[in-house]
mmCIF file of C-alpha atoms and ligand atoms in Angstrom:
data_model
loop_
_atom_site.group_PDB
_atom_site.id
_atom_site.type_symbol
_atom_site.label_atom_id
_atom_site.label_comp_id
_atom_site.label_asym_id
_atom_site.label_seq_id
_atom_site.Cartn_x
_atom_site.Cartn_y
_atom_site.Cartn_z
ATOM 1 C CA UNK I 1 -148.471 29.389 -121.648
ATOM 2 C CA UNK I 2 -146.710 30.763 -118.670
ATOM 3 C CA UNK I 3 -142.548 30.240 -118.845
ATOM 4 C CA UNK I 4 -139.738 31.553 -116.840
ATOM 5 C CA UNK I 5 -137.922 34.432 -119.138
ATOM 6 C CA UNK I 6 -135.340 36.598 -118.833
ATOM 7 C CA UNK I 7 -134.931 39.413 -120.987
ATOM 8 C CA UNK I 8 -131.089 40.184 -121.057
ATOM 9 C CA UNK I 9 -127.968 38.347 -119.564
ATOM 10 C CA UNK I 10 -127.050 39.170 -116.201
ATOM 11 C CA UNK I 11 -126.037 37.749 -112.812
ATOM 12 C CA UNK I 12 -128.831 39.896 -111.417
ATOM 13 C CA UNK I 13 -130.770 40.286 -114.522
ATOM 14 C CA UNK I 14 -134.490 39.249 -113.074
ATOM 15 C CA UNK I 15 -136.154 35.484 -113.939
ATOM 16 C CA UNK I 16 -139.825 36.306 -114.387
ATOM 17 C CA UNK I 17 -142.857 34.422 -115.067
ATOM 18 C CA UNK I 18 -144.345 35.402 -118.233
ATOM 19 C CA UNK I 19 -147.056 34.374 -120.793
ATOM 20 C CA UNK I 20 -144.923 33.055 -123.957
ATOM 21 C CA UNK I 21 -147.005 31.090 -127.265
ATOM 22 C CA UNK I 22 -147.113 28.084 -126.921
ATOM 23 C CA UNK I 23 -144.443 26.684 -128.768
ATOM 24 C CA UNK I 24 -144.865 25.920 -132.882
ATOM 25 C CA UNK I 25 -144.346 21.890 -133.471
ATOM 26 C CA UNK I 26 -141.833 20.635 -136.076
ATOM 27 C CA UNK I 27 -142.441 17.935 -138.269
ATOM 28 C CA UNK I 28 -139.654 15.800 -135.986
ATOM 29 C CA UNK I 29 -141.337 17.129 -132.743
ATOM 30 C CA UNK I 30 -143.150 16.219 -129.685
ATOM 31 C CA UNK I 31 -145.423 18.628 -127.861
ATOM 32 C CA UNK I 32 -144.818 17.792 -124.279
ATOM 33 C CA UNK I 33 -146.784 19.494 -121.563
ATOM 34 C CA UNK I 34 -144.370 19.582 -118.608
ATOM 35 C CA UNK I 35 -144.904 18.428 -115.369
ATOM 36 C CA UNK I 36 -141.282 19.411 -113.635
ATOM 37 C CA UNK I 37 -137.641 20.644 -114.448
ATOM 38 C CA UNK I 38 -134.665 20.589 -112.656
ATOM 39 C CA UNK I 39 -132.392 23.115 -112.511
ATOM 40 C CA UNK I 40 -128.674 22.903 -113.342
ATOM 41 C CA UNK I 41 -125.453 25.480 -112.839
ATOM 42 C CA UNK I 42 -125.974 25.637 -116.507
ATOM 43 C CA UNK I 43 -128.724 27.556 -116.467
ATOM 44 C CA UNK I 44 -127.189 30.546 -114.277
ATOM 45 C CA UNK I 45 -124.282 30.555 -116.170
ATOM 46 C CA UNK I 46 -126.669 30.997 -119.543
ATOM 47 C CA UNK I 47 -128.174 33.593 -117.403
ATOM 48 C CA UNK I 48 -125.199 35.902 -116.602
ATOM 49 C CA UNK I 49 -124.264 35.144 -120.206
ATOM 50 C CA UNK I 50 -120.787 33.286 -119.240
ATOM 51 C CA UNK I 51 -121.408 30.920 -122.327
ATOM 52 C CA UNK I 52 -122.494 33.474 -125.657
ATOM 53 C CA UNK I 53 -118.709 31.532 -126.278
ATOM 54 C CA UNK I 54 -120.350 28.388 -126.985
ATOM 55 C CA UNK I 55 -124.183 29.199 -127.412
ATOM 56 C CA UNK I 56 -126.073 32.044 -128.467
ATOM 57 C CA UNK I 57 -129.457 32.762 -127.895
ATOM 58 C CA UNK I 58 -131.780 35.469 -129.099
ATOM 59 C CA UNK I 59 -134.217 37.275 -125.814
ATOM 60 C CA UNK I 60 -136.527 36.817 -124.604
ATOM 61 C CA UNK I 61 -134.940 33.435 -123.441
ATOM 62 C CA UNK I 62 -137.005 30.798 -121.694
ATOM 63 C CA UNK I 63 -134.513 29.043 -119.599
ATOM 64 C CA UNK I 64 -134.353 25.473 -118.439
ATOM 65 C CA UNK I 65 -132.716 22.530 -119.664
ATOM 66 C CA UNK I 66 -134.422 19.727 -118.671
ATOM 67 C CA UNK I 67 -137.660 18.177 -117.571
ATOM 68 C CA UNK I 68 -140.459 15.503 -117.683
ATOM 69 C CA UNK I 69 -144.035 15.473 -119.124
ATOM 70 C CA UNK I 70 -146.737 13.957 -121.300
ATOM 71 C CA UNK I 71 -146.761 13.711 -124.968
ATOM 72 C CA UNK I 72 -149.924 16.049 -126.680
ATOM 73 C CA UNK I 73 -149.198 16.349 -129.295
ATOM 74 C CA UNK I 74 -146.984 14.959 -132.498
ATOM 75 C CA UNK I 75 -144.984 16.277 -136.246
ATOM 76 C CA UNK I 76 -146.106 14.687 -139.367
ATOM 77 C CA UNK I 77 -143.059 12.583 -139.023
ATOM 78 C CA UNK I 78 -142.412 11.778 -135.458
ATOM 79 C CA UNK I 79 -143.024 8.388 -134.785
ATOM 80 C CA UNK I 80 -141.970 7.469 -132.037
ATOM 81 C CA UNK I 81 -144.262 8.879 -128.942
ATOM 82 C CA UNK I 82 -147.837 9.401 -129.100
ATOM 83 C CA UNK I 83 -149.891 11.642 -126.961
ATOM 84 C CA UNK I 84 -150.395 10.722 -123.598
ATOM 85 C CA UNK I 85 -146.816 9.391 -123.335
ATOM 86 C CA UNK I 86 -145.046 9.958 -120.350
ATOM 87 C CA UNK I 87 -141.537 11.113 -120.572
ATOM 88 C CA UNK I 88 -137.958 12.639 -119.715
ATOM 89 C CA UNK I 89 -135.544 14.524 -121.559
ATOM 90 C CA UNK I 90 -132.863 17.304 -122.654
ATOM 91 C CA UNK I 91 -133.659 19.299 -125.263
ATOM 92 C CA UNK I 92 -130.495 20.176 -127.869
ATOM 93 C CA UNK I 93 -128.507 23.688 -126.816
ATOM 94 C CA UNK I 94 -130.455 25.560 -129.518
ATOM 95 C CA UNK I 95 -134.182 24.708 -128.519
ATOM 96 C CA UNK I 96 -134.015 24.619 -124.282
ATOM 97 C CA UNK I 97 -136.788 26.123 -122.521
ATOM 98 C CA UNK I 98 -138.258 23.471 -120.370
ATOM 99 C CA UNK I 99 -139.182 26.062 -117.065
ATOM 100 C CA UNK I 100 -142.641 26.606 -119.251
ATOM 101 C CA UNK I 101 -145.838 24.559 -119.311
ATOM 102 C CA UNK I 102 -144.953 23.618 -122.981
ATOM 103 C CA UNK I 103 -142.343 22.843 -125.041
ATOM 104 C CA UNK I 104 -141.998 21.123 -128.505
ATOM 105 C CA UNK I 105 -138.617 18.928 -128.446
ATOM 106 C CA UNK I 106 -136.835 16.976 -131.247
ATOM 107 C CA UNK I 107 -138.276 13.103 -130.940
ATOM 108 C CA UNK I 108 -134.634 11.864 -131.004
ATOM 109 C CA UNK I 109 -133.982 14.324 -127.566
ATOM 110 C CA UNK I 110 -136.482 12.357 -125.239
ATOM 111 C CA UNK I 111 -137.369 8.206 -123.857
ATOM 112 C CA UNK I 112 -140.200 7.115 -122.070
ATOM 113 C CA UNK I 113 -139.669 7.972 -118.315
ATOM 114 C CA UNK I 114 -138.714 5.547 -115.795
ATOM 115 C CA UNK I 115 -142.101 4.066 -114.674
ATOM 116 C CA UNK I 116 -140.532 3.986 -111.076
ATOM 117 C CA UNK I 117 -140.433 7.685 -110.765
ATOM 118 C CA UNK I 118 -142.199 10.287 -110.012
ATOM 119 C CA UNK I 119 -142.144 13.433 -112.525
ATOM 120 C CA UNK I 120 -140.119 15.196 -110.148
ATOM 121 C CA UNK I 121 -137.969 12.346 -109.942
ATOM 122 C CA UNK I 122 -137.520 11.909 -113.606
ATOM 123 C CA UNK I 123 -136.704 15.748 -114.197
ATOM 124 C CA UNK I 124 -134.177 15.659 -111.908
ATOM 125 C CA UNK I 125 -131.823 13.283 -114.552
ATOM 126 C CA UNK I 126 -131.569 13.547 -117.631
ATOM 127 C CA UNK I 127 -128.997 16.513 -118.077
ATOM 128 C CA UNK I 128 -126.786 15.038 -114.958
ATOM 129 C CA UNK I 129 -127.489 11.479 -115.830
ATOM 130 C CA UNK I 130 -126.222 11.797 -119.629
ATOM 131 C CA UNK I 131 -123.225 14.163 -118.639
ATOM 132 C CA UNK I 132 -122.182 10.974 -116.493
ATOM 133 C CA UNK I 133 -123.381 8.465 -118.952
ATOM 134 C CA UNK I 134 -120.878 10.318 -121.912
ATOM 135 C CA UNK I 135 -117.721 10.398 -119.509
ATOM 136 C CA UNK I 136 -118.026 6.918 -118.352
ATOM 137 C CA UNK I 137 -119.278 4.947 -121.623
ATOM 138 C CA UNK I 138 -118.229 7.149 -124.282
ATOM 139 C CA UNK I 139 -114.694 8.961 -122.982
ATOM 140 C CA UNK I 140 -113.486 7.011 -120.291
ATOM 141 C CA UNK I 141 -114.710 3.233 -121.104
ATOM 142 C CA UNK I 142 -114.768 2.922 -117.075
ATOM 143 C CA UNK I 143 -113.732 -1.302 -116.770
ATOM 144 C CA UNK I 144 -114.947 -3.404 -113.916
ATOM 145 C CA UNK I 145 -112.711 -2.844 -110.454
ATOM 146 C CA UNK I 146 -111.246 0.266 -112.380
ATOM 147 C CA UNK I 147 -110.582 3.075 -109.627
ATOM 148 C CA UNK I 148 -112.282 6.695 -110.491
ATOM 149 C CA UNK I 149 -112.061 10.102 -108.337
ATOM 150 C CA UNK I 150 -115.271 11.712 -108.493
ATOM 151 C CA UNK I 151 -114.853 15.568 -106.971
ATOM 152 C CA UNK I 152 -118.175 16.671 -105.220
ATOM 153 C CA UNK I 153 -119.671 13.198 -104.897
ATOM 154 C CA UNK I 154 -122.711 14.951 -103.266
ATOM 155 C CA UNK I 155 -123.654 17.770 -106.042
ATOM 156 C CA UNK I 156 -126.218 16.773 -108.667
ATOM 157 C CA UNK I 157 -123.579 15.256 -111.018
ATOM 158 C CA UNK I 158 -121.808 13.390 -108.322
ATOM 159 C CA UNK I 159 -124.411 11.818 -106.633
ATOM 160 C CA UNK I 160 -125.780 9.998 -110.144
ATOM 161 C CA UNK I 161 -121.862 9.448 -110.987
ATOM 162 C CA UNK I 162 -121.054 7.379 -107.759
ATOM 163 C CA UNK I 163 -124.223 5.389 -108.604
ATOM 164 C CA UNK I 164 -123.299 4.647 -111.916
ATOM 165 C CA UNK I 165 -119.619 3.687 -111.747
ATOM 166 C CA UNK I 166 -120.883 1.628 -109.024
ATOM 167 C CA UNK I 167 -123.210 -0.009 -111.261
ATOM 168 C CA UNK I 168 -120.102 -0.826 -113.786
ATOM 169 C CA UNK I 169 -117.989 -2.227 -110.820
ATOM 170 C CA UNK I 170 -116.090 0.409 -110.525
ATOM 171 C CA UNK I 171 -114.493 1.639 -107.178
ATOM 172 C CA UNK I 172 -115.022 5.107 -105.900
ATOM 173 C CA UNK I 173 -113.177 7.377 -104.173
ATOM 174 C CA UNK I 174 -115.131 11.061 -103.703
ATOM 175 C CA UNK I 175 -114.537 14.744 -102.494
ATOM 176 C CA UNK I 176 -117.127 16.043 -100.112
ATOM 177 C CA UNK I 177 -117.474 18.482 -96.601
ATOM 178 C CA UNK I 178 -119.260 16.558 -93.143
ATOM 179 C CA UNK I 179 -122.467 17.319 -94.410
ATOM 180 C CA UNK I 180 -122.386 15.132 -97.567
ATOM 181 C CA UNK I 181 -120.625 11.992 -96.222
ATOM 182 C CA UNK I 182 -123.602 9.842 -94.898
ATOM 183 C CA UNK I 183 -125.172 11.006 -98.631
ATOM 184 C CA UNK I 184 -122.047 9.652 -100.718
ATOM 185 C CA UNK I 185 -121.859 6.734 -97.887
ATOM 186 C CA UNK I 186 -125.296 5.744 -98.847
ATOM 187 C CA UNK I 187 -124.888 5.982 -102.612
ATOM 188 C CA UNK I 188 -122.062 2.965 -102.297
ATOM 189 C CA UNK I 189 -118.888 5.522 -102.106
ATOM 190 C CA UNK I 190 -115.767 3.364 -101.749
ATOM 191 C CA UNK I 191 -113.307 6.258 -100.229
ATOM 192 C CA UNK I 192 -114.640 9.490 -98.648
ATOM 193 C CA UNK I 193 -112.483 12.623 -98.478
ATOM 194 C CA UNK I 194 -113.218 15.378 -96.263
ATOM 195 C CA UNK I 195 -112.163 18.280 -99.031
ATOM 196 C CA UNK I 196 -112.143 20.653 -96.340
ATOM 197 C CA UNK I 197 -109.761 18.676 -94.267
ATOM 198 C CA UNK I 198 -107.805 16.941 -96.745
ATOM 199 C CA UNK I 199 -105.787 17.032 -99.175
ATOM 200 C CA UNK I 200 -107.213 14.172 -101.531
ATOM 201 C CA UNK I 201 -103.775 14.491 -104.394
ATOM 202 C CA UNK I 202 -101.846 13.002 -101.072
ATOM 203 C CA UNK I 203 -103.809 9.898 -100.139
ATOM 204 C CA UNK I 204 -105.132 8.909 -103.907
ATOM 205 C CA UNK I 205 -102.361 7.544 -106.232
ATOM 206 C CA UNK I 206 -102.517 4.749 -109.318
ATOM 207 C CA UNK I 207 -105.991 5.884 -110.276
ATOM 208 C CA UNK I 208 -107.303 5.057 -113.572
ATOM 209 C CA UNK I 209 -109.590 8.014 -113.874
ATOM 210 C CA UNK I 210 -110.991 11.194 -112.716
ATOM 211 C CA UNK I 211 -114.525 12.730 -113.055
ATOM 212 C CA UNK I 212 -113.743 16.817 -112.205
ATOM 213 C CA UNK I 213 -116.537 18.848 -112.196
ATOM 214 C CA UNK I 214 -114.833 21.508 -110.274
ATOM 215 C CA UNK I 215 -112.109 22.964 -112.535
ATOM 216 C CA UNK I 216 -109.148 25.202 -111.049
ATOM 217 C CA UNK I 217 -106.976 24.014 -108.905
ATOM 218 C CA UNK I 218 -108.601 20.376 -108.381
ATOM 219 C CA UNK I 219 -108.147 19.827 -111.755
ATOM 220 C CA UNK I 220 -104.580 20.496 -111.843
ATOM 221 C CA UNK I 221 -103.902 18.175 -108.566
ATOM 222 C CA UNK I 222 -105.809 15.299 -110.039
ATOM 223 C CA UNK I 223 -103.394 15.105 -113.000
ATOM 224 C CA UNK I 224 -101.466 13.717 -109.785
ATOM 225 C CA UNK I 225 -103.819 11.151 -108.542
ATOM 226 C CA UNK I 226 -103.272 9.508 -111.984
ATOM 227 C CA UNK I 227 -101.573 6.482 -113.005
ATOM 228 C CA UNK I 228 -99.919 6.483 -116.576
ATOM 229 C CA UNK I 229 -102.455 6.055 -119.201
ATOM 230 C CA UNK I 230 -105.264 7.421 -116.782
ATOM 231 C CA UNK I 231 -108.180 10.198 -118.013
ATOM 232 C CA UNK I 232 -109.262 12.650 -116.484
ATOM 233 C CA UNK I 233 -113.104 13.999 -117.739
ATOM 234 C CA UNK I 234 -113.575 17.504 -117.185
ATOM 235 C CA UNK I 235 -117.256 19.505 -116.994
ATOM 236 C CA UNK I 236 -115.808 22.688 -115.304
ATOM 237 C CA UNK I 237 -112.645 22.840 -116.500
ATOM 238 C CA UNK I 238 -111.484 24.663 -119.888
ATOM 239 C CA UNK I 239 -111.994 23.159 -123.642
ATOM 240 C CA UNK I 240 -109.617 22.405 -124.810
ATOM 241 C CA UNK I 241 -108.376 22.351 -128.623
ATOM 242 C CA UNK I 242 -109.663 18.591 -129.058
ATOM 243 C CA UNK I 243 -112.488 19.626 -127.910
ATOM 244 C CA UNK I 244 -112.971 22.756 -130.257
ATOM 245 C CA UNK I 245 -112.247 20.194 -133.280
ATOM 246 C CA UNK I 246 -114.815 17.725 -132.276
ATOM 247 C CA UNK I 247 -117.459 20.384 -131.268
ATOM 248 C CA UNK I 248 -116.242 22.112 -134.974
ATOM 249 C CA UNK I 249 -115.761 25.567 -133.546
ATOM 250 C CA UNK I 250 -113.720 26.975 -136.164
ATOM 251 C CA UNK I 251 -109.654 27.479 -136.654
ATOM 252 C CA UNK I 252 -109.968 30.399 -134.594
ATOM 253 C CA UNK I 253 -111.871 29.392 -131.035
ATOM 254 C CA UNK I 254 -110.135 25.995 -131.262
ATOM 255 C CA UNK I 255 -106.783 28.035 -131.524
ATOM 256 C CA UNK I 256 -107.811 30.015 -128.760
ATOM 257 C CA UNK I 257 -108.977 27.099 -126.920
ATOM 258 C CA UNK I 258 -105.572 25.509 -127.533
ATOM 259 C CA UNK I 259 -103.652 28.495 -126.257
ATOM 260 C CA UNK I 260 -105.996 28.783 -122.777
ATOM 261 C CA UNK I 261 -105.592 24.987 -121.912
ATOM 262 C CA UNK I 262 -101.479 25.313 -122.736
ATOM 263 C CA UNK I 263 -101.283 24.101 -119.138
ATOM 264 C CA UNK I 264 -103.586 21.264 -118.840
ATOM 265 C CA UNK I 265 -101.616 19.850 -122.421
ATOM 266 C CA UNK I 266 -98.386 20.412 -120.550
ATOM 267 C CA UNK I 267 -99.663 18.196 -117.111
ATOM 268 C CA UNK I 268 -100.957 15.541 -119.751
ATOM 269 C CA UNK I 269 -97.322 15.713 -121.034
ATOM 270 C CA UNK I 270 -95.663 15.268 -118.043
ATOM 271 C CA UNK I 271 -98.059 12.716 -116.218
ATOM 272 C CA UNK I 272 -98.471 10.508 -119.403
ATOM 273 C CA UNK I 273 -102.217 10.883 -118.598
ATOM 274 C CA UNK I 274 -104.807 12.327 -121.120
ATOM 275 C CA UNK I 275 -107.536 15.411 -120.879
ATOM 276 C CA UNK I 276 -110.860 15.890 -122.201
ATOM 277 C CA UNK I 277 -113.443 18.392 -121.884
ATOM 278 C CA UNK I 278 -116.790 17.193 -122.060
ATOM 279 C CA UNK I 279 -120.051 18.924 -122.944
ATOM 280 C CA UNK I 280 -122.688 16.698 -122.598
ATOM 281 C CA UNK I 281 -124.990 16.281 -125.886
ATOM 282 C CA UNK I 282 -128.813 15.080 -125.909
ATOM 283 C CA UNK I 283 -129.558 11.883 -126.745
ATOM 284 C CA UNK I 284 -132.956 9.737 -126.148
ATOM 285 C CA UNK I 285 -131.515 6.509 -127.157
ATOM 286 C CA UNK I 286 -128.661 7.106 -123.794
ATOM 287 C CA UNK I 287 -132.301 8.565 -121.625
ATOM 288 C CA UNK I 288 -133.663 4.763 -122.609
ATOM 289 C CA UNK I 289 -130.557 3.150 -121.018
ATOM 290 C CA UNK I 290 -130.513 5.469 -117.978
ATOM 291 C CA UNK I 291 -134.486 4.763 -117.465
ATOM 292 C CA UNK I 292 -133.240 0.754 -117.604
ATOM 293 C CA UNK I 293 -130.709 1.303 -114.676
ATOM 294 C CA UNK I 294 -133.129 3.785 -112.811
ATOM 295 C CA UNK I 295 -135.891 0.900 -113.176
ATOM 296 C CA UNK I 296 -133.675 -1.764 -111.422
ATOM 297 C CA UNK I 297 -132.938 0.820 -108.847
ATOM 298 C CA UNK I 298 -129.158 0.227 -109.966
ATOM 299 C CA UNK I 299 -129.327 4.174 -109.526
ATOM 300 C CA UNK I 300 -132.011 6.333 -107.436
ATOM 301 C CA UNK I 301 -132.974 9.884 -108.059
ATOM 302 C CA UNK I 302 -131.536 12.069 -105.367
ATOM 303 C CA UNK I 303 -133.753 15.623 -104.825
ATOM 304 C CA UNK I 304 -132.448 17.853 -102.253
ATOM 305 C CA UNK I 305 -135.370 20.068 -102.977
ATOM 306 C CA UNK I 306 -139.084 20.579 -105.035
ATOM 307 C CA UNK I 307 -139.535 24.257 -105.602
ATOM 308 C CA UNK I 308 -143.025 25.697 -106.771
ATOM 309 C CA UNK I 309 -143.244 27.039 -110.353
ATOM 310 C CA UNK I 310 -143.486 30.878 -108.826
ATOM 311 C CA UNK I 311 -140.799 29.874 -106.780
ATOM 312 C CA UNK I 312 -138.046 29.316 -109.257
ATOM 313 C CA UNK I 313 -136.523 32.642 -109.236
ATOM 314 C CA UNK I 314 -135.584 31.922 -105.158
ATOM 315 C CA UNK I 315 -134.588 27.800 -106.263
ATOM 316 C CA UNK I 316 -131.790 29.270 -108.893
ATOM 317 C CA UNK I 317 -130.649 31.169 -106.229
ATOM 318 C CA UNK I 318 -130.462 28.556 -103.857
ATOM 319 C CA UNK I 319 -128.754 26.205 -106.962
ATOM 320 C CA UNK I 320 -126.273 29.482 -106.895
ATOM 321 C CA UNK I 321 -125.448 28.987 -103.500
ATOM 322 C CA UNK I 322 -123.483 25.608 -104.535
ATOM 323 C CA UNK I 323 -124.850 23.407 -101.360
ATOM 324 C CA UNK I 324 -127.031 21.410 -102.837
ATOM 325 C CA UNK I 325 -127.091 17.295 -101.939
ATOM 326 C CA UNK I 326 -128.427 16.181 -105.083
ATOM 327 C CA UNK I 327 -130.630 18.376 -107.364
ATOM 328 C CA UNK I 328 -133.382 21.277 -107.322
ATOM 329 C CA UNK I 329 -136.524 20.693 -108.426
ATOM 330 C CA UNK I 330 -139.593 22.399 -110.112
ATOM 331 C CA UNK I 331 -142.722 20.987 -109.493
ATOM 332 C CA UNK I 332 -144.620 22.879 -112.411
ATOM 333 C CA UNK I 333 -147.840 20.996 -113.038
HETATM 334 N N1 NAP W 401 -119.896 20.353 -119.273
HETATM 335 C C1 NAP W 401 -121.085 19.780 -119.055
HETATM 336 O O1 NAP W 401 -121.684 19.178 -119.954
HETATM 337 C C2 NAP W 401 -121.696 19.851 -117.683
HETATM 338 C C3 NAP W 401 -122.823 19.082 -117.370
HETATM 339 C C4 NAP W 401 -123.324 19.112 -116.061
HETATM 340 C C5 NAP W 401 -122.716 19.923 -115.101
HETATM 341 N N2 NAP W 401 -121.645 20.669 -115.458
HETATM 342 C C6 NAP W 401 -120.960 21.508 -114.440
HETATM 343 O O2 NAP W 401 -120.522 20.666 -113.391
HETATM 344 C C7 NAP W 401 -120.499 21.380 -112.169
HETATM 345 C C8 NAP W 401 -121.199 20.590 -111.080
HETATM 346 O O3 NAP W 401 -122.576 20.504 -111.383
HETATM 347 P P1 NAP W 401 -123.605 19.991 -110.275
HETATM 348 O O4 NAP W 401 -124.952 19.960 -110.923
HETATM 349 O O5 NAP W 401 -123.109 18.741 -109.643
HETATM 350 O O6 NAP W 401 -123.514 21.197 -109.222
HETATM 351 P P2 NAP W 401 -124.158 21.308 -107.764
HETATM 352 O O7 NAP W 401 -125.186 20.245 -107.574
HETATM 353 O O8 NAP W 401 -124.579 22.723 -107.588
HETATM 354 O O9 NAP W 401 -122.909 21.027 -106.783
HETATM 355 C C9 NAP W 401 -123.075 21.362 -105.433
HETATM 356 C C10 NAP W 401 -122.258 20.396 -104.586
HETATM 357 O O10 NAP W 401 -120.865 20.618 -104.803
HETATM 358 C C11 NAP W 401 -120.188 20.357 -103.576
HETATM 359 N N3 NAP W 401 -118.896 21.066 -103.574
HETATM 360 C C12 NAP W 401 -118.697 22.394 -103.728
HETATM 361 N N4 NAP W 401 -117.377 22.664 -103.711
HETATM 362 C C13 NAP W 401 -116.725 21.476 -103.528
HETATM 363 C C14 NAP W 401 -115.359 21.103 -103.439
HETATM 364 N N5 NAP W 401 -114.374 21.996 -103.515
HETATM 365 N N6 NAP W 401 -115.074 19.779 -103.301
HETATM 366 C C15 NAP W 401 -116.042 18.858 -103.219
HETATM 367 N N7 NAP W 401 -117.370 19.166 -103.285
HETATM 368 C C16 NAP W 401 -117.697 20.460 -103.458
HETATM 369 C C17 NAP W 401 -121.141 20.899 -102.521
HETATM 370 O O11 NAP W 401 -120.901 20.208 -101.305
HETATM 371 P P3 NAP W 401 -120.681 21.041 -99.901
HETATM 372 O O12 NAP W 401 -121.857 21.988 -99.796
HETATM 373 O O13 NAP W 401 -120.713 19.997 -98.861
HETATM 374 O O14 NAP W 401 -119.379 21.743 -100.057
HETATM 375 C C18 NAP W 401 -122.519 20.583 -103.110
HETATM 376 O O15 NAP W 401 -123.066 19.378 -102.596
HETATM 377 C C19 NAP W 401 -121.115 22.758 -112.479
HETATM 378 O O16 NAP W 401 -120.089 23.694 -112.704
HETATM 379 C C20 NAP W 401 -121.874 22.513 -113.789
HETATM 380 O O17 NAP W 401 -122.023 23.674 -114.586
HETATM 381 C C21 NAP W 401 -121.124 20.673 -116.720
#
């Protein structure tokens, strides 16, 4: 099969198209033959190697990290697709791989795929839509008329995040330049805030939580946007030593981890708010709720572009240049 490999980690290490095997079913698996994947910061940063911290991976390295397909084939013990299925999905951190014509992915990793949507619609969720899914259900519990900052309401995460917390009544304030306001307008955005103009820790107070997905220094001012008791998710920011426990990284990263994000424990402190890092897990039983909410249009895919297969290489660069309105496609079948 051809797949998109890279050799070594590097920022400028080259993405090439190569012919891989196809890949070798387990008993649990589901051959899928893929139609499109999206691409996602994640995969640059696996690129250049910024996360051998958290994942390690041997080369050659087929990147991608999520996609939509058809079912071909099935393990002795998967149950619950059958060939000719169509679906969506994120494979776990050990197994990605989906910028290939093949891949064989855990049953438990994948749902059927919104009938609504095209395959380059439906590749363009599932890593975004269960990041958002875990920090509103599982960390922050986000309650009806509750007020949430989402930074870079027009990215790929944003743009499924305002949808969803509007689905769960929730009421939105988000960070974005001129050219993403009509976007976040049209997604249902409560408050708009021109980051390049404003300074959005002066006109937010009494929130009850805060989606960052920038890290830094908007981080750090969101602790202030806070009321007492509010979260604050982060994707971008650092892990910290909760975090390390839960994801069982051993006494000595999680004492690390605890030492880098000394700072963010002493805002919590003083704010009377709470931090967590998030890094979003697979799941397929979460991809079947998303597909329910993407059926009743509660939430719409938003593409800012479908790259070619051969193109890829160029649409990671163009994901690298951090402008996107929604998410980059790759139309591969
Ligand atoms: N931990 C996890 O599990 C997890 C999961 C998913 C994503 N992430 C991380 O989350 C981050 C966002 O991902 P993404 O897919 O949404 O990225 P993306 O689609 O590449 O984000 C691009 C968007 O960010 C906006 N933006 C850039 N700087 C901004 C700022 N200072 N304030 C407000 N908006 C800004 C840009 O708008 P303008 O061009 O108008 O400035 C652009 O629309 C990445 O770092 C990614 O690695 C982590």
């Amino acid at each position: 099969m051809k797949a998109m490999v890279i050799e070594k980690y590097g920022k400028d290490a080259p993405l090439v198209l190569k012919e891989r095997p196809i890949p070798v079913l387990g008993e649990h698996d589901v051959l899928v033959e893929i139609h499109a994947a999206s691409l996602n910061p994640i995969d640059s940063k696996i690129k250049a190697g910024k996360l051998k911290f958290l994942l390690s991976y041997t080369m050659p390295l087929i990147l991608g990290n999520d996609f939509s397909g058809v079912v071909v084939e099935v393990g002795d013990k998967a149950d619950r697709f059958k060939p000719g299925d169509e679906v969506y999905g994120r494979p776990r951190k050990n197994r990605i791989g989906t910028l290939a014509e093949y891949i064989a992915v855990h049953q438990d990793d994948i749902s059927l795929k919104p009938t609504n949507l095209s395959f380059e619609e439906a590749a363009s969720i599932p890593l975004v839509g269960l990041t958002v899914y875990q920090a509103f259900h599982d960390i922050l519990k986000l309650q009806k008329e509750q007020k949430v900052l989402i930074h870079a309401g027009s990215g790929g995460v944003g743009t499924f995040a305002i949808q969803l917390a509007n689905s769960m009544g929730a009421y939105v304030a988000t960070t974005v330049s001129d050219k993403g306001y009509d976007l976040v307008k049209s997604l249902g955005a409560d408050q708009i805030i021109n980051y390049r103009k404003d300074n959005f820790e002066q006109m937010l107070e009494g929130y009850d939580a805060v989606l960052d997905t920038l890290g830094g220094d908007v981080l750090k001012k969101s602790f202030h946007v806070l009321k007492p008791g509010g979260k604050i998710v982060s994707i971008s920011g650092l892990p910290n030593a909760q975090f390390g426990k839960e994801a069982r990284l051993g006494w000595l990263k999680t004492t690390l981890l605890s030492i880098v994000s000394h700072k963010l424990t002493t805002y919590e402190k003083k704010t009377l708010t709470s931090y967590h890092f998030l890094f979003m897990k697979p799941s397929g039983a979460q991809l079947e709720k998303i597909k329910e909410l993407m059926e009743k249009e509660s939430i719409i895919p938003v593409i800012d572009q479908v790259f070619k297969f051969a193109e890829t290489p160029r649409a990671l660069e163009y994901l690298e240049g951090g402008r996107a309105k929604g998410k980059v496609v790759v139309s591969i079948k």
